[in-house]
Coordinates of C-alpha atoms (C1' of nucleotides) in Angstrom, one line a residue:
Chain G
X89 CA -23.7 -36.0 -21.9
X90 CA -22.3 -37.9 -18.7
X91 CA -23.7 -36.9 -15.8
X92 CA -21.0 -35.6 -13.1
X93 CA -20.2 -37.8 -10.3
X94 CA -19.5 -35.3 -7.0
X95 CA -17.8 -36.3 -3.7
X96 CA -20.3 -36.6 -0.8
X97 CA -22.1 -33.5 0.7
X98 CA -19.8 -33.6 4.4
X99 CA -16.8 -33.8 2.4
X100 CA -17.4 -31.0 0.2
X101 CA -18.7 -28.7 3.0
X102 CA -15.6 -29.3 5.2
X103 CA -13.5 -27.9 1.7
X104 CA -15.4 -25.2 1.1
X105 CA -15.6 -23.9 4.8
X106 CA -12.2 -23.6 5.3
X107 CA -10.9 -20.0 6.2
X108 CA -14.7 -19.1 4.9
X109 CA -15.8 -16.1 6.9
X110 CA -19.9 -16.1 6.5
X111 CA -21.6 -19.2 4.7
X112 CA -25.5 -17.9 4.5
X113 CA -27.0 -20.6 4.7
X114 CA -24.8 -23.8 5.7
X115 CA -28.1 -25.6 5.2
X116 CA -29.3 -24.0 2.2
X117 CA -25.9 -25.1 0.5
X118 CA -26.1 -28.5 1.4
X119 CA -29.5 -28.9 -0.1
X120 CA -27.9 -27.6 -2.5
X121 CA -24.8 -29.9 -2.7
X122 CA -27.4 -32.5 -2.2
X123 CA -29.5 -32.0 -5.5
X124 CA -26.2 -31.8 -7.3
X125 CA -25.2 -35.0 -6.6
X126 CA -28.5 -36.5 -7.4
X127 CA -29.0 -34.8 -10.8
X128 CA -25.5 -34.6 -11.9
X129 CA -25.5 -30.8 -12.3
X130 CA -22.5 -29.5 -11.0
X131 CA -23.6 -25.6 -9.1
X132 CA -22.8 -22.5 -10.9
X133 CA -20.7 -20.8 -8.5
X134 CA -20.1 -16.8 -9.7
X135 CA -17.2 -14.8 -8.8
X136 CA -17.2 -11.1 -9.5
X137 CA -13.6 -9.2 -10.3
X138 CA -13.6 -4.8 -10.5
X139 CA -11.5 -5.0 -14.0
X140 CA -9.4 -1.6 -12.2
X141 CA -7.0 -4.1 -10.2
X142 CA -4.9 -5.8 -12.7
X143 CA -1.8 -6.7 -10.4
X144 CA -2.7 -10.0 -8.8
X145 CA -1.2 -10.7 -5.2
X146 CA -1.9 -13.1 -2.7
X147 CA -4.9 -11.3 -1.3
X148 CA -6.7 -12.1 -4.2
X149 CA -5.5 -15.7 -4.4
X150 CA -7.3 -16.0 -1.3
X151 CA -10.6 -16.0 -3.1
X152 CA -9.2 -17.7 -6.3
X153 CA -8.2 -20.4 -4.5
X154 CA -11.7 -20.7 -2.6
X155 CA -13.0 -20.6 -6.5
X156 CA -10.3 -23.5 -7.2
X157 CA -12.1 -25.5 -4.6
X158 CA -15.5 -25.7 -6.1
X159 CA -14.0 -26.4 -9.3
X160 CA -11.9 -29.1 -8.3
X161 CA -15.4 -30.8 -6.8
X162 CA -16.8 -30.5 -10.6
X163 CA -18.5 -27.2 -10.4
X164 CA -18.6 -24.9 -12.6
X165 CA -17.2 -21.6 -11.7
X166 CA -17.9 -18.7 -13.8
X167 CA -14.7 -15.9 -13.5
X168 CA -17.1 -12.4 -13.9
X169 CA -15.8 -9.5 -14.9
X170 CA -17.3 -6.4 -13.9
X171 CA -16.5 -4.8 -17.5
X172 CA -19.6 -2.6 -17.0
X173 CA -19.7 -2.3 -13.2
X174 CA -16.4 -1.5 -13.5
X175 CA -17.3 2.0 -15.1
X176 CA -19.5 2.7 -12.4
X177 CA -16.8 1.9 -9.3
X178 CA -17.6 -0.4 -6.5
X179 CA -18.0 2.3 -3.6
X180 CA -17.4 -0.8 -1.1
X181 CA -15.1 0.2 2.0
X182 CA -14.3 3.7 -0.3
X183 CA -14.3 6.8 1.6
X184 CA -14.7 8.9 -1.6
X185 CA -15.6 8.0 -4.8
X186 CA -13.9 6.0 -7.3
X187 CA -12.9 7.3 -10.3
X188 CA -14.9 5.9 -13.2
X189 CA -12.7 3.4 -16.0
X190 CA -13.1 3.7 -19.4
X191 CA -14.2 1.4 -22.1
X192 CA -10.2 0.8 -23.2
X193 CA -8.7 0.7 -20.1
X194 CA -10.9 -2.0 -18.7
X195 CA -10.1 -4.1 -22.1
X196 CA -6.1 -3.6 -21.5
X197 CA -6.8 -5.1 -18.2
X198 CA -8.9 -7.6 -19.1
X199 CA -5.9 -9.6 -20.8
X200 CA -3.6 -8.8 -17.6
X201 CA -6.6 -10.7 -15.7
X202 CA -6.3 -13.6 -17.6
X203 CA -2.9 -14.0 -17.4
X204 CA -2.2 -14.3 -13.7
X205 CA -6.3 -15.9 -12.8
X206 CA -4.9 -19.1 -14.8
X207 CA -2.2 -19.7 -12.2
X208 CA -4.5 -20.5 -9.7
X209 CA -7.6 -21.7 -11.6
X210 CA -8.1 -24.1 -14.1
X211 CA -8.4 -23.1 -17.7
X212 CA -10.0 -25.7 -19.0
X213 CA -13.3 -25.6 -16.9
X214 CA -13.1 -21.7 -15.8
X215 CA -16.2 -19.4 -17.6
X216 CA -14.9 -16.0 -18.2
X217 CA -17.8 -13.5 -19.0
X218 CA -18.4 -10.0 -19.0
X219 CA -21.6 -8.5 -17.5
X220 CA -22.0 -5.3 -20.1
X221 CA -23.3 -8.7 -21.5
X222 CA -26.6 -8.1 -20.3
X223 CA -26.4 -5.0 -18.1
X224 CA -25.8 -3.2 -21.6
X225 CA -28.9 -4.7 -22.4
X226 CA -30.5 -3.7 -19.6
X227 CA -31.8 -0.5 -20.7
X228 CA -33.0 2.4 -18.6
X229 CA -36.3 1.0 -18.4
X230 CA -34.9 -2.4 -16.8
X231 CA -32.4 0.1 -14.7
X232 CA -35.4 2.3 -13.2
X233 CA -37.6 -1.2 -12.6
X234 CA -34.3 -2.6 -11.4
X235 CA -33.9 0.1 -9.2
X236 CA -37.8 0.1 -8.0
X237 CA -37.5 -3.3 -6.0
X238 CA -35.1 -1.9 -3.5
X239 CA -35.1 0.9 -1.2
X240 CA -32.7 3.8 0.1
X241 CA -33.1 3.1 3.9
X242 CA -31.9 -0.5 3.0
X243 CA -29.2 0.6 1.0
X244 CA -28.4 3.4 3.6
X245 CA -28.3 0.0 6.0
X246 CA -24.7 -0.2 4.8
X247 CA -22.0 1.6 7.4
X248 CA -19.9 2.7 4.7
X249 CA -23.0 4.9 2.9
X250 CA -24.1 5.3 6.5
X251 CA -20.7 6.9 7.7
X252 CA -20.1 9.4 4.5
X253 CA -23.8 10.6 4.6
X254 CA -23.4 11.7 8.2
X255 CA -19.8 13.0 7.8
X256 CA -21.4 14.9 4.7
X257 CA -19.3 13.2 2.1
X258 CA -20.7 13.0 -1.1
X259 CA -22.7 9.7 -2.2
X260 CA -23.1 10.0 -6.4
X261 CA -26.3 7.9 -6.9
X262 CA -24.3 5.7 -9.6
X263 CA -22.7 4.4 -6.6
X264 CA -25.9 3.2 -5.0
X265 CA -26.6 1.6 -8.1
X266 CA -23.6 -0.7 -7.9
X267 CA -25.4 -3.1 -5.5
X268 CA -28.3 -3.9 -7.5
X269 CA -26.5 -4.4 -10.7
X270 CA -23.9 -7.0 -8.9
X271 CA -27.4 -9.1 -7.5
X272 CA -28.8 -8.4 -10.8
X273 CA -25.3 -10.1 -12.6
X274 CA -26.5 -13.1 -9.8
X275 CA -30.1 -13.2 -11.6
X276 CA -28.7 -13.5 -15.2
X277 CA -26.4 -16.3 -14.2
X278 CA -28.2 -18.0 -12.4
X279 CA -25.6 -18.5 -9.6
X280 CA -26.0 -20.8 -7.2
X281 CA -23.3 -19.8 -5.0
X282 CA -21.6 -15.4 -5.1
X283 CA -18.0 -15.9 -3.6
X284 CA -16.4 -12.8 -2.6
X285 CA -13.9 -11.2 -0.2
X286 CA -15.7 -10.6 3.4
X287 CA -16.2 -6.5 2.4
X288 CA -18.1 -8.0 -0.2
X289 CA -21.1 -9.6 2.0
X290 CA -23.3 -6.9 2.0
X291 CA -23.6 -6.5 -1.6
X292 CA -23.6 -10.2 -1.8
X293 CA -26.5 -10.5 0.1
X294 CA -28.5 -7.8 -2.2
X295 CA -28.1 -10.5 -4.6
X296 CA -29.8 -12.6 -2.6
X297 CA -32.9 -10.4 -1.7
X298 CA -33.0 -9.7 -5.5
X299 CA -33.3 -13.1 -6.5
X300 CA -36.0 -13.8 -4.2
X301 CA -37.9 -10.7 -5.6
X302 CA -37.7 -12.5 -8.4
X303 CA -38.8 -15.8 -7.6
X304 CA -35.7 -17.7 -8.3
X305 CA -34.2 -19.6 -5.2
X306 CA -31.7 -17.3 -3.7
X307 CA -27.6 -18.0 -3.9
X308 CA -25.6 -19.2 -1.0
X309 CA -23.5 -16.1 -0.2
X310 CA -20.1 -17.4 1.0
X311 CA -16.8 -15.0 1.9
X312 CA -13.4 -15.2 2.6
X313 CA -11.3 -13.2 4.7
X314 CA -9.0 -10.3 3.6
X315 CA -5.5 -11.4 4.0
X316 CA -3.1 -9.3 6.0
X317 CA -0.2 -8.1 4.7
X318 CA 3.4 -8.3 5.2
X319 CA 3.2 -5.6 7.6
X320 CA 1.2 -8.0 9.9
X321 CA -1.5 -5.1 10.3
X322 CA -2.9 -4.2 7.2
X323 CA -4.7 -5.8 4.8
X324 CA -2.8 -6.7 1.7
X325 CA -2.6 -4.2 -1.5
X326 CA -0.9 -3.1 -4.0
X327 CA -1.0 0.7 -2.8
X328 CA 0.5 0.2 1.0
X329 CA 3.4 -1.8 -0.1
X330 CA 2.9 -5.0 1.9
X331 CA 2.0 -7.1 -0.8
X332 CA 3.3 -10.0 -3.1
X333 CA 2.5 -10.4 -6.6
X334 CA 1.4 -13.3 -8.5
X335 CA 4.3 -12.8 -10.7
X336 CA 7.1 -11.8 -8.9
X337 CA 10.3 -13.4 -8.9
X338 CA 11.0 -16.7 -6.7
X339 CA 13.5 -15.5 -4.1
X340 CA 10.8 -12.0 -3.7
X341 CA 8.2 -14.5 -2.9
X342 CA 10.3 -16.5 -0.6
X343 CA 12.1 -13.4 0.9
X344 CA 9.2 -11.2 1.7
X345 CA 6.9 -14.4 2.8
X346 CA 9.9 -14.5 5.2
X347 CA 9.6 -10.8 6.8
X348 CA 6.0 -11.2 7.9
X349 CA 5.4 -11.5 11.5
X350 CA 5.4 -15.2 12.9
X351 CA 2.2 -14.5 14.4
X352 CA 0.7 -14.3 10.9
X353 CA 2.2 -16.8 9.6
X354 CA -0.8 -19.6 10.6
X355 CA -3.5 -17.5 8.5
X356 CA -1.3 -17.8 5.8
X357 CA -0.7 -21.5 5.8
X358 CA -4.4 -21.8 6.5
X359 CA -5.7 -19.0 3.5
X360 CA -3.0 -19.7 1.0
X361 CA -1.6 -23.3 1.3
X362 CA -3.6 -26.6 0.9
X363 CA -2.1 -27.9 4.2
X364 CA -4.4 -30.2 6.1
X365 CA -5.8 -27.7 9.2
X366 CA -5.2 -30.2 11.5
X367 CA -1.2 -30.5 10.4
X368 CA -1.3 -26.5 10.5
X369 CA -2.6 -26.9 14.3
X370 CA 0.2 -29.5 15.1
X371 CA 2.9 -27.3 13.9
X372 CA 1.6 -24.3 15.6
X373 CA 1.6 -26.8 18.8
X374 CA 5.4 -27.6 18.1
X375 CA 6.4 -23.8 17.7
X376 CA 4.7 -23.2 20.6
X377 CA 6.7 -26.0 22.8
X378 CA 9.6 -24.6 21.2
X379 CA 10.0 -28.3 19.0
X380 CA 10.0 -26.5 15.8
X381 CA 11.9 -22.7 15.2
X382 CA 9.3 -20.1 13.7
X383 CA 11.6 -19.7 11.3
X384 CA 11.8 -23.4 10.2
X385 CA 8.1 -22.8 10.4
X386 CA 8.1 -19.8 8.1
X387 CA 10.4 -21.6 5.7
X388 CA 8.5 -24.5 4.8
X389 CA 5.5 -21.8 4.3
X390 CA 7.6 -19.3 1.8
X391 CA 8.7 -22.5 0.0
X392 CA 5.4 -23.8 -0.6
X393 CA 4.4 -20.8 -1.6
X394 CA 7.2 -20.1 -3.9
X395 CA 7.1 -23.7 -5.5
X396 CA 3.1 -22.9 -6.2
X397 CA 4.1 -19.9 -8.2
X398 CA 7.1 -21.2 -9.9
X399 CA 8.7 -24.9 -9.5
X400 CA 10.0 -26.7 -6.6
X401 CA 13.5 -26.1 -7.4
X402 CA 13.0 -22.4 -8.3
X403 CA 11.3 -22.7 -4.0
X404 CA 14.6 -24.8 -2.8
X405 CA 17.2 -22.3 -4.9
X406 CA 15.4 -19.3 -3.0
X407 CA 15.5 -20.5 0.3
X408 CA 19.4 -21.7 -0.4
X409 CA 19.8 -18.6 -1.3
X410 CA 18.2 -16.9 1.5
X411 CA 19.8 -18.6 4.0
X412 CA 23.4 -17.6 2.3
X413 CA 22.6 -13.9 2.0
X414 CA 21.3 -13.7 5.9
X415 CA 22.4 -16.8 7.7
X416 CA 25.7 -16.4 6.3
X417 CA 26.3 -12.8 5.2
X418 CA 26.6 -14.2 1.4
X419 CA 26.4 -12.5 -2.1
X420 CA 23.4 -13.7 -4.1
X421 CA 24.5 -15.8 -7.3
X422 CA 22.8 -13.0 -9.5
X423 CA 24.7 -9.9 -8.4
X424 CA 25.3 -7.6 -10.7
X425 CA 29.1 -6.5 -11.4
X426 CA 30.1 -3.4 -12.6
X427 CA 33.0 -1.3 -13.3
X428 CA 34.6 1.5 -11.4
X429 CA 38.0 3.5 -11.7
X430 CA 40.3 3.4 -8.8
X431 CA 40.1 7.4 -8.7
X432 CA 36.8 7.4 -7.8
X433 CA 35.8 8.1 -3.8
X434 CA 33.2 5.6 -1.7
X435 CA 30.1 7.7 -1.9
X436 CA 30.1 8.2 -5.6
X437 CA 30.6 5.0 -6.3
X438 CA 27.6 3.8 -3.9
X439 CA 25.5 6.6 -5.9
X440 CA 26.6 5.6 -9.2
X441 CA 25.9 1.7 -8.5
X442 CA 22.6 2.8 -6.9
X443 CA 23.2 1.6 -4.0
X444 CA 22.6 5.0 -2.3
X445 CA 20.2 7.5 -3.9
X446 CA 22.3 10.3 -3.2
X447 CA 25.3 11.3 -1.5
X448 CA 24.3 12.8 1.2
X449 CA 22.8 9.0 1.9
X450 CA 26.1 7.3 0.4
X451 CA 27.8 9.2 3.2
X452 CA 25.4 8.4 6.1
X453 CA 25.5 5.0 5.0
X454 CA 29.1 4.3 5.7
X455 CA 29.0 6.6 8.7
X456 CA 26.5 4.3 10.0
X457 CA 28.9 1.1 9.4
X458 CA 26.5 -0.1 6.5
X459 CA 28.6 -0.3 3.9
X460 CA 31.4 -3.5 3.7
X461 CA 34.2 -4.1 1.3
X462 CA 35.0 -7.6 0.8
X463 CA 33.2 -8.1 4.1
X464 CA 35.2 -5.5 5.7
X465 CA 33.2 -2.5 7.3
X466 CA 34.4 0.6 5.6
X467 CA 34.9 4.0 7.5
X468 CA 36.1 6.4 5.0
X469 CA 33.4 7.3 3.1
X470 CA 36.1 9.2 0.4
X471 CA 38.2 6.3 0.3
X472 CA 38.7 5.1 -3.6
X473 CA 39.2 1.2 -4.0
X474 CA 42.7 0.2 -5.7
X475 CA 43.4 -1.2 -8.9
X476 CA 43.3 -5.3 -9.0
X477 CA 42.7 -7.7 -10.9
X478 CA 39.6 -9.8 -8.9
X479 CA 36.3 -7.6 -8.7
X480 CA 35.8 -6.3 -4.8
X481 CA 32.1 -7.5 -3.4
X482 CA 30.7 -4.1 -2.2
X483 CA 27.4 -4.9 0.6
X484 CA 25.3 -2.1 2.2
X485 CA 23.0 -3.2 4.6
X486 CA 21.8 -7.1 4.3
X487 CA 20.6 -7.3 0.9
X488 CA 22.0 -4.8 -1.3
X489 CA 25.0 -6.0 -3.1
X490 CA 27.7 -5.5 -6.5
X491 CA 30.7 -6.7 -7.3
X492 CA 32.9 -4.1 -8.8
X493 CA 35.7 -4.1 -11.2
X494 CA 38.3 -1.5 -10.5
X495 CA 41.1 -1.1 -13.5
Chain Y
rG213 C1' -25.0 34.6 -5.5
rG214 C1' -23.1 35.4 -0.2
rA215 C1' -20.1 34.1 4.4
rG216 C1' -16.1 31.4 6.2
rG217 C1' -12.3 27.6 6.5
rU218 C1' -8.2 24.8 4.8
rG219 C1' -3.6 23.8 1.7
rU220 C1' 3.4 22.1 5.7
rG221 C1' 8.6 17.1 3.9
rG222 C1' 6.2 9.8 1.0
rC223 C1' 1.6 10.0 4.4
rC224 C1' -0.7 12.0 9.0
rG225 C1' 0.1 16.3 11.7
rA226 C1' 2.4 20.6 15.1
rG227 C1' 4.2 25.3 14.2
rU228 C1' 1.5 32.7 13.8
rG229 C1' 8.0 37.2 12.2
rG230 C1' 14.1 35.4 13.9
rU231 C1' 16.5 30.0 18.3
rC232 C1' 13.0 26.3 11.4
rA233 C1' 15.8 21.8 7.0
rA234 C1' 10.6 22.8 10.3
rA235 C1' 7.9 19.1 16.9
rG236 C1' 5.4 14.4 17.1
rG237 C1' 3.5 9.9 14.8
rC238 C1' 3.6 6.3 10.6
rA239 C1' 6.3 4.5 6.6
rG240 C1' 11.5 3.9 5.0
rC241 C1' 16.9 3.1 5.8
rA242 C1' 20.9 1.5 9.1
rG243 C1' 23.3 -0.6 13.5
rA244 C1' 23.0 -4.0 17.7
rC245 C1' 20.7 -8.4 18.9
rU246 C1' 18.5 -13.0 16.7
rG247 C1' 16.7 -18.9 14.1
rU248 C1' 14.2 -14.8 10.0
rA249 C1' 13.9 -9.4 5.4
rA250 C1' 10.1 -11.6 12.7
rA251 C1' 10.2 -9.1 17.5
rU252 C1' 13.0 -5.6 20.5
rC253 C1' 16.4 -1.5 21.4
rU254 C1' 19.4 2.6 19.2
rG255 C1' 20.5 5.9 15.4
rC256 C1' 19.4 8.2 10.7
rC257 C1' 15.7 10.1 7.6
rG258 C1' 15.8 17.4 1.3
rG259 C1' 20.3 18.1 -1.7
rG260 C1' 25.6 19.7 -2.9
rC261 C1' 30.7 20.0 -1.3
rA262 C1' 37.3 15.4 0.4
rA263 C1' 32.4 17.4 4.7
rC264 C1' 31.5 16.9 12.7
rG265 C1' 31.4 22.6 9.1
rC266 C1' 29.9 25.6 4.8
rC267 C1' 26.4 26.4 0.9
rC268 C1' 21.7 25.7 -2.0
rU269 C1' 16.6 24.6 -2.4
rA270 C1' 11.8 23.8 0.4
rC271 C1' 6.1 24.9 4.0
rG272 C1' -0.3 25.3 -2.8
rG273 C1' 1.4 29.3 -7.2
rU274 C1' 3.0 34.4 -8.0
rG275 C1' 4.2 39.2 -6.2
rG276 C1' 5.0 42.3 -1.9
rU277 C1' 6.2 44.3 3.4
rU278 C1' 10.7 43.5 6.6
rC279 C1' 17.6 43.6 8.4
rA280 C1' 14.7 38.8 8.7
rA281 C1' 8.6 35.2 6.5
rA282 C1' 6.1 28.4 6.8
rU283 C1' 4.5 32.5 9.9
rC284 C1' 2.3 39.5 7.8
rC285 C1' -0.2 41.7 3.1
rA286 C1' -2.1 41.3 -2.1
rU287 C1' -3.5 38.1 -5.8
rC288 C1' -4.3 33.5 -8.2
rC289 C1' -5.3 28.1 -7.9
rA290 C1' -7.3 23.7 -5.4
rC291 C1' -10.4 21.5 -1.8
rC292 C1' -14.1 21.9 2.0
rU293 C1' -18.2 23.9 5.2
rC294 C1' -22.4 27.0 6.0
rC295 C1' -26.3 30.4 4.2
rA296 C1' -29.4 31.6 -0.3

RNA sequence: GGAGGUGUGGCCGAGUGGUCAAAGGCAGCAGACUGUAAAUCUGCCGGGCAACGCCCUACGGUGGUUCAAAUCCAUCCACCUCCA
């Protein structure tokens, strides 16, 4: 077997640090790094993923693309999924319990995983494993001795258990469990580096203490930080709404990239692009002298981004696109056309094209002026459209839009 | 086993007999403005009706009291706290 050849130890530190939150220790992984090179091992660097979250967005790819970077320096990078921890529910940053998967529901998102992990990571080199692998094993006798090398008022060191003891919310004793089995997944791999979102660091770090216990040398614990959303407050999830999926479509990506605040934009070019941090700093400079418009700025982010997740010119058709639906007032090439009667007032048209949900709404809308005909405002909401022979383009607000055949 | 509390619109949260389609906040939608689906300001924000008004449904479920109930009573359900 050929022994791996690895970039120098500065070089790789400098990739993995960026946008890292905690690195424990800097100098425990460059000893690390160091021995690497020398031998030719490449590190085993472990990722865990709770099986429960099949919808990828870009929060995750945060921490994907941190796993991309130690594979792309030659190490291996092992993709764990939590199929048995998974049952149990990670009780990290929870205020109540989670509810507890089963067996088939874990499998069914298993696949889902797989799918969307392999846009960002490399199938070739990524190790995929499942830790009922050897947690199954485990055994209550390995649980209980498991469970004998820590202790409750370290566990209760945590501010989450902390916070729901006090406030008398109920802490099931599975849940303190989780902790030990995630450090013990770190003993049975052998990991030499846990990745894992910054929410993650106190588990991570049980993995540590375990691994001492046990006399093996103790993982590098390195996180990265939760993006913020689209809202610009919160972080990114499915559940609030302010994300964007792996897989949605190109001009979604671009568009919503496009509604987050500028502010945000800079921890999104630094968490989620491969842009050179020093380039990131100079464009932030030229924003701020007003050389460069934010939303030039924005642009070149939502097409990189969009290009990542499709192609380039899937990323230069959305932002043509985009700038002919807002900058100009424009109908997107894909909308949809439909056909009407010319009996047949405003609002129930709106409601029957779904572009109003009711028609109560239908009618507020064009009270409000939201509603354009051929790019004229309409004001009767009762009004039916007359028979012709060219379809009319109807527009409420900036992004809804159908053309409609009237015969 | 006992005592008590809570349940309001997508979410949070006021409201203790009529003036309640229900304050306020968030989210959402729209308009203005703009380089943006940013920011800011303003308006809307249960449904039906050719409609600045009329009607229907709604405050955990059911059934009552009353001219009138989110508000009072009974009962059921759910969640929570305390005592044993």
């Amino acid at each position: 077997m050929n022994q791996a050849s690895f970039p120098p130890v500065d070089e790789q530190v400098a990739l993995l640090e960026r946008g890292a939150v905690d690195l424990i220790d800097t100098e425990q992984l460059r000893e690390k790094l160091q021995r690497s090179i020398k031998t030719g091992t490449p590190l085993t660097v472990k990722t865990g993923f709770d099986p429960s979250a099949p919808d990828l967005h870009l929060g995750h790819s945060v921490l994907l693309r941190k796993m991309k970077h130690f594979q792309d320096l030659g190490h291996r990078v092992i993709f764990l999924i939590g199929s048995f921890t998974g049952m149990i529910g990670d009780p990290t940053g929870k205020k109540a319990t989670r509810p507890q998967l089963d067996r088939e529901e874990i499998l069914t998102n298993q696949k889902t995983y797989e799918r969307q992990v392999f846009k960002i990571l490399d199938k070739e080199t990524t190790v995929i494993d499942y830790n009922d692998r050897w947690l199954g094993k485990l055994g209550s006798d390995g649980l209980v001795k498991l469970a004998g090398r820590y202790t409750l008022a370290r566990m209760m060191e945590r501010d989450d258990f902390r916070k729901r003891f006090r406030d008398n919310q109920p802490i099931s004793i599975h849940e303190l469990l989780y902790p030990l089995l995630q450090g013990y997944d770190s003993i049975a791999l052998q990991a030499d580096v846990e990745l894992g979102g910054t929410d993650q660091l106190v588990n991570l770090l049980v993995g540590r203490d375990l691994m001492k216990e046990q006399g093996m040398e103790p993982q590098v614990v390195l996180t990265v930080p939760l993006l913020v959303g689209l809202d610009g407050v919160e972080k990114m999830s499915k559940s609030t709404g302010n994300a964007i999926g792996l897989e949605e479509e190109p001009t979604e990506i671009f568009g919503k990239t496009m509604s987050i605040p500028d502010d945000l934009m800079w921890d999104w070019y630094l968490l989620l692009t491969d842009t050179p941090e020093d380039e990131i700093e100079e464009k932030r400079r030229q924003v701020a002298a007003g050389d460069l418009t934010a939303k030039a700025a924005k642009q070149q982010l939502a097409r990189r981004l969009t290009a990542r997740y499709h192609s380039d010119s899937d990323a230069q058709y959305a932002l043509e696109e985009f700038e002919r639906v807002f900058a100009q007032g424009g109908a997107p090439d894909d909308t949809a056309t439909m056909a009407a009667r010319p009996d047949e007032p405003l609002t129930k048209l709106l409601v029957r094209t779904k572009l109003a949900t009711s028609n109560k709404e239908a009618h507020r809308l064009v009270t409000q002026g939201a509603v354009s005909i051929d790019g004229e405002r309409a004001s009767d909401p009762f009004a039916p459209l007359e028979s012709r022979s060219a379809p009319y383009l109807i527009k409420v607000g900036k992004r809804r839009f159908v053309r409609l055949e009237v015969s």
